[in-house]
Backbone as a ProteinNet text record, in pm:
[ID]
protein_1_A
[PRIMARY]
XXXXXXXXXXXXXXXXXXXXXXXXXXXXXXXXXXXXXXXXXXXXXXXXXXXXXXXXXXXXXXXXXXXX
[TERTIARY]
5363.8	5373.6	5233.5	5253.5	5071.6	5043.9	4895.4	4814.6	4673.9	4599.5	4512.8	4394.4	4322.7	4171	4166.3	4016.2	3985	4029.8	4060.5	4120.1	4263.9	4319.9	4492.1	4554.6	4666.5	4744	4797.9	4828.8	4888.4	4899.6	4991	5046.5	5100.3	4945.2	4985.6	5034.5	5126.1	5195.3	5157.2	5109.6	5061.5	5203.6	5214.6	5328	5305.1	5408.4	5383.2	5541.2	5566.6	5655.8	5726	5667.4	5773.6	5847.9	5830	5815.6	5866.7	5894	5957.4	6083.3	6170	6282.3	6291.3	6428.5	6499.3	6549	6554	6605.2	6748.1	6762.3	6844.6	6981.1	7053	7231.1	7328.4	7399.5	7525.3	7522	7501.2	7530.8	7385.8	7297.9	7148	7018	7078.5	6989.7	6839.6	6803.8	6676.3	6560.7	6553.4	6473.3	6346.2	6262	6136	6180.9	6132.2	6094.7	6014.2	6040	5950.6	5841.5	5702.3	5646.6	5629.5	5558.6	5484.6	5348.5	5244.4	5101.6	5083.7	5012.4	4962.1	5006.9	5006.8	5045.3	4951.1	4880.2	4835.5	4870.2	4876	4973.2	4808.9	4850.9	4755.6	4592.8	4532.8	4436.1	4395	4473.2	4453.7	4582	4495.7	4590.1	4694.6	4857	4883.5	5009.9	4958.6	5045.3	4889.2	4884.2	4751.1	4850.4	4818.9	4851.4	5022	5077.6	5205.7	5236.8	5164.1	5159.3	5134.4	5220.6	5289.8	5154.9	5069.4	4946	4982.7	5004.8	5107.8	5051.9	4908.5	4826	4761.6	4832.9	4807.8	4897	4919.9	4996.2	4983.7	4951.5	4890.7	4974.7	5129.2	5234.8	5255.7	5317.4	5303.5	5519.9	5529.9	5711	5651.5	5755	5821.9	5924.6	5902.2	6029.9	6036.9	6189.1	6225	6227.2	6176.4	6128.6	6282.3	6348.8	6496.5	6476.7	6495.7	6535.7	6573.4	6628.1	6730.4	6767.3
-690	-727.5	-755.8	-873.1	-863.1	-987.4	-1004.3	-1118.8	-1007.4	-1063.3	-1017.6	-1060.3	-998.1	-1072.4	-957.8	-915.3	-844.4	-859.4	-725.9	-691	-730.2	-741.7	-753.3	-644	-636.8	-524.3	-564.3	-503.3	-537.5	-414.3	-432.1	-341.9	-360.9	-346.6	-398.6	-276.9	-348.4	-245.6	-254.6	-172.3	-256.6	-210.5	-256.8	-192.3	-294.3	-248.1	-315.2	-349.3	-510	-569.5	-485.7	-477.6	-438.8	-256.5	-251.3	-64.2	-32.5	-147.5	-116.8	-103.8	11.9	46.6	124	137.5	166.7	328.1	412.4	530.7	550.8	528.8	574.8	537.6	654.8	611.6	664.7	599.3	669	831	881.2	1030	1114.7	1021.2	1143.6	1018.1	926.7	840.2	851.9	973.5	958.9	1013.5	900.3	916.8	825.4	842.9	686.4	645	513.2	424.5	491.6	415.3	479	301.3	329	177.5	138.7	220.3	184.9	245.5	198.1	287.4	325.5	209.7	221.1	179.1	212.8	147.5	162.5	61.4	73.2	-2	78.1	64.8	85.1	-28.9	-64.2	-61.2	-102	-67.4	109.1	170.7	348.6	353.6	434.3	443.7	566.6	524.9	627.1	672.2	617.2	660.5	593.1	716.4	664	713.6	685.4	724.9	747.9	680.1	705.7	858.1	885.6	987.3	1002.7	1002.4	1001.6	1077	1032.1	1145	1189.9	1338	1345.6	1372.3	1354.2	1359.6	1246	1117.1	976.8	961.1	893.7	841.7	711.7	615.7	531	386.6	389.1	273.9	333.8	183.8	159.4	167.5	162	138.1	-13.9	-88.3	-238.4	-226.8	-278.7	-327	-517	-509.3	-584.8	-646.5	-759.7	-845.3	-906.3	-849.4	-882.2	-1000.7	-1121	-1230.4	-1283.7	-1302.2	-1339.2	-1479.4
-1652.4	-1513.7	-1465.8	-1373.6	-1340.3	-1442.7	-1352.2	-1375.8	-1455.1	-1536.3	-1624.4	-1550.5	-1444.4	-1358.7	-1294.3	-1263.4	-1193.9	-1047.2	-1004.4	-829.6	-863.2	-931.3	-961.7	-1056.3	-1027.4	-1067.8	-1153.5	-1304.7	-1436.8	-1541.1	-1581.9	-1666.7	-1797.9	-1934.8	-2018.1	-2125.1	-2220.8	-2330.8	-2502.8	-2601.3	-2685.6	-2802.3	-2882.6	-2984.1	-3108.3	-3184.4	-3361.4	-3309.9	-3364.7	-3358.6	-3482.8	-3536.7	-3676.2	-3646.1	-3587.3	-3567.7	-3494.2	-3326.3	-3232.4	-3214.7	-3196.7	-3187.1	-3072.8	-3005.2	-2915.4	-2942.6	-2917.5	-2983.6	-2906.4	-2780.1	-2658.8	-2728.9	-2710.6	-2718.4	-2597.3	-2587.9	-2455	-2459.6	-2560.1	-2539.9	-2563.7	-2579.1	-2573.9	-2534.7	-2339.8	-2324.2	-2314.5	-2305.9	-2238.5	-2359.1	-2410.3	-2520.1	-2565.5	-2550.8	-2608	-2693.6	-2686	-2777.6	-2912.6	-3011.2	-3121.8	-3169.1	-3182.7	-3198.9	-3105.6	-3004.1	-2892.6	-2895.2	-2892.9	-2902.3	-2787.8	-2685.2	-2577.6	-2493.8	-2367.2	-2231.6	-2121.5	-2049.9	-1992.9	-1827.8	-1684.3	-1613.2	-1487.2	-1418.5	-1309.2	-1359.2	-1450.8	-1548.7	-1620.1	-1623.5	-1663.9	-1718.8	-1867.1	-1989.3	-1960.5	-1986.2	-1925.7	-2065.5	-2190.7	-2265	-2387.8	-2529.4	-2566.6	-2723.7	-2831.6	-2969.9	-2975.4	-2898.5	-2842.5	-2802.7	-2726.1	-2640.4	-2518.8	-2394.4	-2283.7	-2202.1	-2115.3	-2047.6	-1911.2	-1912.8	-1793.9	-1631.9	-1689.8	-1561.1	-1485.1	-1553	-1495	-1424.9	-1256.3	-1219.9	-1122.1	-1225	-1183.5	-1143.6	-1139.9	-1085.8	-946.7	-904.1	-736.2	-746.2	-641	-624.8	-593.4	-673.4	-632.9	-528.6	-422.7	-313	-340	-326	-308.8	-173.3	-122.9	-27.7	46.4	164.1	181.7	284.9	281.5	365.4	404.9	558.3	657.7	599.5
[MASK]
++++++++++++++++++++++++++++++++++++++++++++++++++++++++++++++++++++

């Protein structure tokens, strides 16, 4: 999400195409991804060696923009 330039907000993800899998099933959803390294969310790393850093909280809420 996001434009890549300084003073803009972006949120990049790094992963191995080959590796990336889905773990989540109907009966045990809430599970990571496996083959994700890094994520980095408004420029601050908030997931590093695929490990989740639980003292970053660095995303904004998206609203949706409603028009008459």
């Amino acid at each position: 999400r996001g434009t890549l330039k300084e003073g803009y907000f972006a949120d990049i993800v790094i992963f191995d195409p080959e590796t990336i899998a889905d773990k989540a099933t109907y009966a045990d959803p809430k599970q990571y991804s496996v083959g994700i390294d890094t994520v980095i969310v408004n420029g601050q790393v908030a997931m590093e060696n695929g490990v989740q850093l639980e003292d970053v909280h660095a995303g904004r809420m998206l609203r949706k923009k409603i028009t008459k």
